[in-house]
Amino acid sequence: MSLAKRVFELQQVEFSIQGHIKQLEEMDLRIRHNDQFEQAEASLKTAESERAGIEKQYKELDAEAEAPRAQIRQITDKLYSGKIKNPKELVSYEQEAGLLKASLAKKDDVLLDMMEKLESGKVGIKKLKEVYKTALGAWESEKTELKVLVDEVKKELSELEKKRGELLSSIDRDTLAAYEGLKGRKGQVVVKVEQGRCLGCRVALSVNELQRARGNAIVTCGNCGRILYLS
Ligand SMILES: [Zn+2]
């Protein structure tokens, strides 16, 4: 293998290593986070806490309504006991009962409204739990698949690292320094020559450059400075 080819191979291996590392990072992220599951979980929690809030209010209001309910029962008992003979007293009790009933009716309307909300909340939570379960199941199976893939990619990566090490030890220090020095550039820094042109900048190479590139020395493009590789 010519020196230029080895440097070219080194570049390809390093690109592949970068790609594998990126792939591993992406997979790791997908193992740790799942938008659909997290959204489902948040929606369920919100609905549950909203329902718990209404339930608390309901209980408080229902407890408040207990006093007028008891008073109404007492008055009604008195009225039907037949013990009260005085018509004025009877009227007064009836009026009191009427006022208590009117105020209780308002509370009962609110309680009924809350009861409806609690019922629809229950239905909503049931649906959200289904969504949550489905999202969790999908994520779990995705994770299982991803873990298998991670192992494969890691294996490939270690092979690539081994290959990189071999290539590095087969390339002299000056050539490596030239290669490393070009690395700040975007994309390929070792480029193929095709039909007499540098594939890095598409400029036609001189006869001299082409001749030198055919040899075993490292030749850079006179126009863009990239290392040329003539296959
Ligand atoms: Zn060039």
PDB file of C-alpha atoms and ligand atoms in Angstrom:
ATOM      1  CA  MET A   1       0.000   0.000   0.000  1.00  0.00           C
ATOM      2  CA  SER A   2       1.426   3.352  -1.017  1.00  0.00           C
ATOM      3  CA  LEU A   3       1.969   5.994   1.634  1.00  0.00           C
ATOM      4  CA  ALA A   4      -0.771   8.227   0.187  1.00  0.00           C
ATOM      5  CA  LYS A   5      -3.170   5.304   0.204  1.00  0.00           C
ATOM      6  CA  ARG A   6      -2.374   4.615   3.864  1.00  0.00           C
ATOM      7  CA  VAL A   7      -3.039   8.236   4.789  1.00  0.00           C
ATOM      8  CA  PHE A   8      -6.237   8.114   2.758  1.00  0.00           C
ATOM      9  CA  GLU A   9      -7.281   4.916   4.570  1.00  0.00           C
ATOM     10  CA  LEU A  10      -6.438   6.526   7.898  1.00  0.00           C
ATOM     11  CA  GLN A  11      -8.729   9.416   7.054  1.00  0.00           C
ATOM     12  CA  GLN A  12     -11.563   7.064   6.069  1.00  0.00           C
ATOM     13  CA  VAL A  13     -11.123   5.046   9.243  1.00  0.00           C
ATOM     14  CA  GLU A  14     -11.168   8.211  11.338  1.00  0.00           C
ATOM     15  CA  PHE A  15     -14.337   9.417   9.609  1.00  0.00           C
ATOM     16  CA  SER A  16     -15.885   6.060  10.302  1.00  0.00           C
ATOM     17  CA  ILE A  17     -14.814   6.224  13.953  1.00  0.00           C
ATOM     18  CA  GLN A  18     -16.427   9.672  14.273  1.00  0.00           C
ATOM     19  CA  GLY A  19     -19.592   8.322  12.676  1.00  0.00           C
ATOM     20  CA  HIS A  20     -19.679   5.391  15.075  1.00  0.00           C
ATOM     21  CA  ILE A  21     -19.152   7.634  18.101  1.00  0.00           C
ATOM     22  CA  LYS A  22     -21.965   9.914  16.944  1.00  0.00           C
ATOM     23  CA  GLN A  23     -24.218   6.919  16.421  1.00  0.00           C
ATOM     24  CA  LEU A  24     -23.451   5.668  19.935  1.00  0.00           C
ATOM     25  CA  GLU A  25     -24.229   9.084  21.418  1.00  0.00           C
ATOM     26  CA  GLU A  26     -27.544   9.251  19.577  1.00  0.00           C
ATOM     27  CA  MET A  27     -28.489   5.750  20.669  1.00  0.00           C
ATOM     28  CA  ASP A  28     -27.496   6.488  24.249  1.00  0.00           C
ATOM     29  CA  LEU A  29     -29.763   9.536  24.197  1.00  0.00           C
ATOM     30  CA  ARG A  30     -32.638   7.459  22.848  1.00  0.00           C
ATOM     31  CA  ILE A  31     -32.076   4.904  25.615  1.00  0.00           C
ATOM     32  CA  ARG A  32     -32.151   7.596  28.299  1.00  0.00           C
ATOM     33  CA  HIS A  33     -34.914   9.843  26.898  1.00  0.00           C
ATOM     34  CA  ASN A  34     -38.114   9.319  25.007  1.00  0.00           C
ATOM     35  CA  ASP A  35     -40.236  12.342  24.151  1.00  0.00           C
ATOM     36  CA  GLN A  36     -43.451  10.419  23.650  1.00  0.00           C
ATOM     37  CA  PHE A  37     -43.135   8.619  26.958  1.00  0.00           C
ATOM     38  CA  GLU A  38     -42.126  11.771  28.827  1.00  0.00           C
ATOM     39  CA  GLN A  39     -45.094  13.674  27.356  1.00  0.00           C
ATOM     40  CA  ALA A  40     -47.474  10.847  28.248  1.00  0.00           C
ATOM     41  CA  GLU A  41     -46.090  10.730  31.776  1.00  0.00           C
ATOM     42  CA  ALA A  42     -46.402  14.517  32.227  1.00  0.00           C
ATOM     43  CA  SER A  43     -49.985  14.591  30.893  1.00  0.00           C
ATOM     44  CA  LEU A  44     -50.992  11.772  33.226  1.00  0.00           C
ATOM     45  CA  LYS A  45     -49.416  13.454  36.245  1.00  0.00           C
ATOM     46  CA  THR A  46     -51.109  16.782  35.439  1.00  0.00           C
ATOM     47  CA  ALA A  47     -54.518  15.128  35.033  1.00  0.00           C
ATOM     48  CA  GLU A  48     -54.085  13.169  38.259  1.00  0.00           C
ATOM     49  CA  SER A  49     -53.078  16.190  40.268  1.00  0.00           C
ATOM     50  CA  GLU A  50     -55.925  18.273  38.810  1.00  0.00           C
ATOM     51  CA  ARG A  51     -58.406  15.568  39.736  1.00  0.00           C
ATOM     52  CA  ALA A  52     -56.935  15.270  43.229  1.00  0.00           C
ATOM     53  CA  GLY A  53     -57.375  19.038  43.644  1.00  0.00           C
ATOM     54  CA  ILE A  54     -61.051  18.881  42.680  1.00  0.00           C
ATOM     55  CA  GLU A  55     -61.556  15.870  44.940  1.00  0.00           C
ATOM     56  CA  LYS A  56     -60.132  17.807  47.882  1.00  0.00           C
ATOM     57  CA  GLN A  57     -62.395  20.808  47.172  1.00  0.00           C
ATOM     58  CA  TYR A  58     -65.366  18.486  46.821  1.00  0.00           C
ATOM     59  CA  LYS A  59     -64.732  16.912  50.214  1.00  0.00           C
ATOM     60  CA  GLU A  60     -64.349  20.311  51.876  1.00  0.00           C
ATOM     61  CA  LEU A  61     -67.535  21.698  50.372  1.00  0.00           C
ATOM     62  CA  ASP A  62     -69.417  18.507  51.129  1.00  0.00           C
ATOM     63  CA  ALA A  63     -68.323  18.774  54.776  1.00  0.00           C
ATOM     64  CA  GLU A  64     -69.475  22.410  54.852  1.00  0.00           C
ATOM     65  CA  ALA A  65     -72.872  21.370  53.525  1.00  0.00           C
ATOM     66  CA  GLU A  66     -73.255  18.836  56.344  1.00  0.00           C
ATOM     67  CA  ALA A  67     -74.250  21.503  58.937  1.00  0.00           C
ATOM     68  CA  PRO A  68     -77.213  23.000  56.993  1.00  0.00           C
ATOM     69  CA  ARG A  69     -78.298  19.464  56.027  1.00  0.00           C
ATOM     70  CA  ALA A  70     -78.436  18.488  59.707  1.00  0.00           C
ATOM     71  CA  GLN A  71     -80.305  21.691  60.603  1.00  0.00           C
ATOM     72  CA  ILE A  72     -82.882  21.041  57.890  1.00  0.00           C
ATOM     73  CA  ARG A  73     -83.349  17.498  59.187  1.00  0.00           C
ATOM     74  CA  GLN A  74     -83.889  18.772  62.733  1.00  0.00           C
ATOM     75  CA  ILE A  75     -86.440  21.373  61.638  1.00  0.00           C
ATOM     76  CA  THR A  76     -88.264  18.909  59.430  1.00  0.00           C
ATOM     77  CA  ASP A  77     -88.430  16.432  62.311  1.00  0.00           C
ATOM     78  CA  LYS A  78     -89.867  19.119  64.555  1.00  0.00           C
ATOM     79  CA  LEU A  79     -92.390  20.186  61.928  1.00  0.00           C
ATOM     80  CA  TYR A  80     -93.653  16.656  61.419  1.00  0.00           C
ATOM     81  CA  SER A  81     -93.541  15.641  65.047  1.00  0.00           C
ATOM     82  CA  GLY A  82     -96.820  17.396  65.697  1.00  0.00           C
ATOM     83  CA  LYS A  83     -95.422  18.903  68.891  1.00  0.00           C
ATOM     84  CA  ILE A  84     -95.463  22.460  67.591  1.00  0.00           C
ATOM     85  CA  LYS A  85     -98.942  23.813  67.834  1.00  0.00           C
ATOM     86  CA  ASN A  86     -98.318  27.538  67.593  1.00  0.00           C
ATOM     87  CA  PRO A  87     -98.937  28.596  63.950  1.00  0.00           C
ATOM     88  CA  LYS A  88     -96.458  31.501  64.192  1.00  0.00           C
ATOM     89  CA  GLU A  89     -93.786  29.140  65.401  1.00  0.00           C
ATOM     90  CA  LEU A  90     -94.603  26.736  62.570  1.00  0.00           C
ATOM     91  CA  VAL A  91     -94.280  29.512  59.962  1.00  0.00           C
ATOM     92  CA  SER A  92     -91.022  30.655  61.456  1.00  0.00           C
ATOM     93  CA  TYR A  93     -89.561  27.128  61.283  1.00  0.00           C
ATOM     94  CA  GLU A  94     -90.778  26.715  57.714  1.00  0.00           C
ATOM     95  CA  GLN A  95     -89.135  30.010  56.739  1.00  0.00           C
ATOM     96  CA  GLU A  96     -85.865  28.996  58.363  1.00  0.00           C
ATOM     97  CA  ALA A  97     -85.961  25.645  56.602  1.00  0.00           C
ATOM     98  CA  GLY A  98     -86.672  27.426  53.309  1.00  0.00           C
ATOM     99  CA  LEU A  99     -83.651  29.704  53.666  1.00  0.00           C
ATOM    100  CA  LEU A 100     -81.399  26.801  54.598  1.00  0.00           C
ATOM    101  CA  LYS A 101     -82.641  24.776  51.627  1.00  0.00           C
ATOM    102  CA  ALA A 102     -81.978  27.648  49.207  1.00  0.00           C
ATOM    103  CA  SER A 103     -78.426  28.072  50.451  1.00  0.00           C
ATOM    104  CA  LEU A 104     -77.875  24.319  50.380  1.00  0.00           C
ATOM    105  CA  ALA A 105     -79.200  24.099  46.822  1.00  0.00           C
ATOM    106  CA  LYS A 106     -76.408  26.444  45.662  1.00  0.00           C
ATOM    107  CA  LYS A 107     -73.794  24.273  47.338  1.00  0.00           C
ATOM    108  CA  ASP A 108     -75.375  21.156  45.863  1.00  0.00           C
ATOM    109  CA  ASP A 109     -75.182  22.658  42.362  1.00  0.00           C
ATOM    110  CA  VAL A 110     -71.484  23.284  42.829  1.00  0.00           C
ATOM    111  CA  LEU A 111     -71.025  19.787  44.249  1.00  0.00           C
ATOM    112  CA  LEU A 112     -72.845  18.262  41.286  1.00  0.00           C
ATOM    113  CA  ASP A 113     -70.691  20.220  38.887  1.00  0.00           C
ATOM    114  CA  MET A 114     -67.576  18.986  40.693  1.00  0.00           C
ATOM    115  CA  MET A 115     -68.875  15.433  40.654  1.00  0.00           C
ATOM    116  CA  GLU A 116     -69.208  15.645  36.855  1.00  0.00           C
ATOM    117  CA  LYS A 117     -65.677  16.967  36.585  1.00  0.00           C
ATOM    118  CA  LEU A 118     -64.431  14.115  38.787  1.00  0.00           C
ATOM    119  CA  GLU A 119     -66.184  11.582  36.579  1.00  0.00           C
ATOM    120  CA  SER A 120     -64.851  12.998  33.323  1.00  0.00           C
ATOM    121  CA  GLY A 121     -61.443  13.302  34.977  1.00  0.00           C
ATOM    122  CA  LYS A 122     -61.590   9.614  35.796  1.00  0.00           C
ATOM    123  CA  VAL A 123     -62.343   8.749  32.167  1.00  0.00           C
ATOM    124  CA  GLY A 124     -59.563  11.062  30.975  1.00  0.00           C
ATOM    125  CA  ILE A 125     -57.060   9.533  33.389  1.00  0.00           C
ATOM    126  CA  LYS A 126     -57.972   6.034  32.249  1.00  0.00           C
ATOM    127  CA  LYS A 127     -57.251   7.029  28.646  1.00  0.00           C
ATOM    128  CA  LEU A 128     -54.009   8.760  29.616  1.00  0.00           C
ATOM    129  CA  LYS A 129     -52.913   5.641  31.504  1.00  0.00           C
ATOM    130  CA  GLU A 130     -53.415   3.630  28.324  1.00  0.00           C
ATOM    131  CA  VAL A 131     -51.344   6.129  26.351  1.00  0.00           C
ATOM    132  CA  TYR A 132     -48.679   5.995  29.078  1.00  0.00           C
ATOM    133  CA  LYS A 133     -48.585   2.192  29.035  1.00  0.00           C
ATOM    134  CA  THR A 134     -48.362   2.073  25.245  1.00  0.00           C
ATOM    135  CA  ALA A 135     -45.587   4.667  25.160  1.00  0.00           C
ATOM    136  CA  LEU A 136     -43.670   2.848  27.883  1.00  0.00           C
ATOM    137  CA  GLY A 137     -44.005  -0.484  26.077  1.00  0.00           C
ATOM    138  CA  ALA A 138     -42.842   1.024  22.793  1.00  0.00           C
ATOM    139  CA  TRP A 139     -39.862   2.635  24.495  1.00  0.00           C
ATOM    140  CA  GLU A 140     -38.924  -0.585  26.301  1.00  0.00           C
ATOM    141  CA  SER A 141     -38.860  -2.564  23.068  1.00  0.00           C
ATOM    142  CA  GLU A 142     -36.960   0.236  21.328  1.00  0.00           C
ATOM    143  CA  LYS A 143     -34.410   0.124  24.147  1.00  0.00           C
ATOM    144  CA  THR A 144     -34.000  -3.618  23.789  1.00  0.00           C
ATOM    145  CA  GLU A 145     -33.285  -3.204  20.073  1.00  0.00           C
ATOM    146  CA  LEU A 146     -30.975  -0.279  20.694  1.00  0.00           C
ATOM    147  CA  LYS A 147     -28.910  -2.173  23.242  1.00  0.00           C
ATOM    148  CA  VAL A 148     -28.232  -4.901  20.684  1.00  0.00           C
ATOM    149  CA  LEU A 149     -27.231  -2.248  18.155  1.00  0.00           C
ATOM    150  CA  VAL A 150     -25.008  -0.480  20.685  1.00  0.00           C
ATOM    151  CA  ASP A 151     -23.087  -3.710  21.230  1.00  0.00           C
ATOM    152  CA  GLU A 152     -22.631  -4.155  17.473  1.00  0.00           C
ATOM    153  CA  VAL A 153     -21.484  -0.575  16.954  1.00  0.00           C
ATOM    154  CA  LYS A 154     -19.082  -0.834  19.899  1.00  0.00           C
ATOM    155  CA  LYS A 155     -17.588  -3.976  18.431  1.00  0.00           C
ATOM    156  CA  GLU A 156     -17.134  -2.275  15.062  1.00  0.00           C
ATOM    157  CA  LEU A 157     -15.645   0.723  16.797  1.00  0.00           C
ATOM    158  CA  SER A 158     -13.032  -1.336  18.568  1.00  0.00           C
ATOM    159  CA  GLU A 159     -12.089  -2.937  15.244  1.00  0.00           C
ATOM    160  CA  LEU A 160     -11.799   0.499  13.670  1.00  0.00           C
ATOM    161  CA  GLU A 161      -9.624   1.708  16.542  1.00  0.00           C
ATOM    162  CA  LYS A 162      -7.373  -1.284  16.033  1.00  0.00           C
ATOM    163  CA  LYS A 163      -7.127  -0.533  12.312  1.00  0.00           C
ATOM    164  CA  ARG A 164      -6.394   3.107  13.067  1.00  0.00           C
ATOM    165  CA  GLY A 165      -3.572   2.072  15.366  1.00  0.00           C
ATOM    166  CA  GLU A 166      -2.077  -0.137  12.678  1.00  0.00           C
ATOM    167  CA  LEU A 167      -2.262   2.624  10.070  1.00  0.00           C
ATOM    168  CA  LEU A 168      -0.768   5.183  12.459  1.00  0.00           C
ATOM    169  CA  SER A 169       2.213   2.963  13.135  1.00  0.00           C
ATOM    170  CA  SER A 170       2.734   2.470   9.389  1.00  0.00           C
ATOM    171  CA  ILE A 171       2.936   6.193   8.575  1.00  0.00           C
ATOM    172  CA  ASP A 172       6.034   8.305   9.241  1.00  0.00           C
ATOM    173  CA  ARG A 173       5.947  11.230  11.621  1.00  0.00           C
ATOM    174  CA  ASP A 174       6.325  13.989   8.997  1.00  0.00           C
ATOM    175  CA  THR A 175       3.472  12.664   6.897  1.00  0.00           C
ATOM    176  CA  LEU A 176       1.290  12.366   9.972  1.00  0.00           C
ATOM    177  CA  ALA A 177       2.153  15.918  10.963  1.00  0.00           C
ATOM    178  CA  ALA A 178       1.194  17.146   7.476  1.00  0.00           C
ATOM    179  CA  TYR A 179      -2.049  15.204   7.672  1.00  0.00           C
ATOM    180  CA  GLU A 180      -2.861  16.445  11.177  1.00  0.00           C
ATOM    181  CA  GLY A 181      -2.054  20.001  10.119  1.00  0.00           C
ATOM    182  CA  LEU A 182      -4.683  19.855   7.388  1.00  0.00           C
ATOM    183  CA  LYS A 183      -7.365  18.427   9.656  1.00  0.00           C
ATOM    184  CA  GLY A 184      -8.790  21.782  10.713  1.00  0.00           C
ATOM    185  CA  ARG A 185     -10.416  21.908   7.300  1.00  0.00           C
ATOM    186  CA  LYS A 186     -13.911  20.735   6.624  1.00  0.00           C
ATOM    187  CA  GLY A 187     -14.396  17.372   4.972  1.00  0.00           C
ATOM    188  CA  GLN A 188     -11.654  15.372   3.320  1.00  0.00           C
ATOM    189  CA  VAL A 189      -8.059  16.477   3.544  1.00  0.00           C
ATOM    190  CA  VAL A 190      -6.723  13.489   1.629  1.00  0.00           C
ATOM    191  CA  VAL A 191      -8.440  13.459  -1.748  1.00  0.00           C
ATOM    192  CA  LYS A 192      -8.520  11.219  -4.732  1.00  0.00           C
ATOM    193  CA  VAL A 193      -7.275  12.281  -8.124  1.00  0.00           C
ATOM    194  CA  GLU A 194      -9.668  11.504 -10.942  1.00  0.00           C
ATOM    195  CA  GLN A 195      -9.113  12.264 -14.628  1.00  0.00           C
ATOM    196  CA  GLY A 196      -6.178  14.409 -13.698  1.00  0.00           C
ATOM    197  CA  ARG A 197      -8.178  16.589 -11.301  1.00  0.00           C
ATOM    198  CA  CYS A 198      -7.921  17.061  -7.576  1.00  0.00           C
ATOM    199  CA  LEU A 199     -11.299  16.008  -6.181  1.00  0.00           C
ATOM    200  CA  GLY A 200     -10.904  18.480  -3.348  1.00  0.00           C
ATOM    201  CA  CYS A 201     -10.999  21.585  -5.500  1.00  0.00           C
ATOM    202  CA  ARG A 202     -11.707  20.182  -8.985  1.00  0.00           C
ATOM    203  CA  VAL A 203      -8.669  21.934 -10.440  1.00  0.00           C
ATOM    204  CA  ALA A 204      -6.641  20.058 -13.084  1.00  0.00           C
ATOM    205  CA  LEU A 205      -3.227  19.022 -11.821  1.00  0.00           C
ATOM    206  CA  SER A 206       0.000  19.701 -13.654  1.00  0.00           C
ATOM    207  CA  VAL A 207       1.899  16.869 -15.339  1.00  0.00           C
ATOM    208  CA  ASN A 208       4.586  17.273 -12.731  1.00  0.00           C
ATOM    209  CA  GLU A 209       2.136  16.963  -9.842  1.00  0.00           C
ATOM    210  CA  LEU A 210       0.569  13.902 -11.409  1.00  0.00           C
ATOM    211  CA  GLN A 211       3.929  12.275 -11.933  1.00  0.00           C
ATOM    212  CA  ARG A 212       4.975  12.902  -8.360  1.00  0.00           C
ATOM    213  CA  ALA A 213       1.621  11.662  -7.055  1.00  0.00           C
ATOM    214  CA  ARG A 214       2.209   8.372  -8.830  1.00  0.00           C
ATOM    215  CA  GLY A 215       5.319   7.837  -6.788  1.00  0.00           C
ATOM    216  CA  ASN A 216       5.490   6.953  -3.130  1.00  0.00           C
ATOM    217  CA  ALA A 217       5.982  10.484  -1.818  1.00  0.00           C
ATOM    218  CA  ILE A 218       3.260  12.655  -0.303  1.00  0.00           C
ATOM    219  CA  VAL A 219       2.141  15.277  -2.838  1.00  0.00           C
ATOM    220  CA  THR A 220      -0.228  18.097  -2.068  1.00  0.00           C
ATOM    221  CA  CYS A 221      -2.491  19.896  -4.518  1.00  0.00           C
ATOM    222  CA  GLY A 222      -0.874  23.131  -5.708  1.00  0.00           C
ATOM    223  CA  ASN A 223      -4.237  24.829  -5.640  1.00  0.00           C
ATOM    224  CA  CYS A 224      -5.961  23.708  -2.396  1.00  0.00           C
ATOM    225  CA  GLY A 225      -3.106  22.111  -0.477  1.00  0.00           C
ATOM    226  CA  ARG A 226      -4.850  18.795   0.166  1.00  0.00           C
ATOM    227  CA  ILE A 227      -2.909  15.535   0.124  1.00  0.00           C
ATOM    228  CA  LEU A 228      -3.393  13.778  -3.193  1.00  0.00           C
ATOM    229  CA  TYR A 229      -4.142  10.121  -3.490  1.00  0.00           C
ATOM    230  CA  LEU A 230      -3.883   8.514  -6.898  1.00  0.00           C
ATOM    231  CA  SER A 231      -5.567   5.110  -6.822  1.00  0.00           C
TER     232      SER A 231
HETATM  233 ZN    ZN B   1      -6.976  20.703  -4.856  1.00  0.00          ZN
END
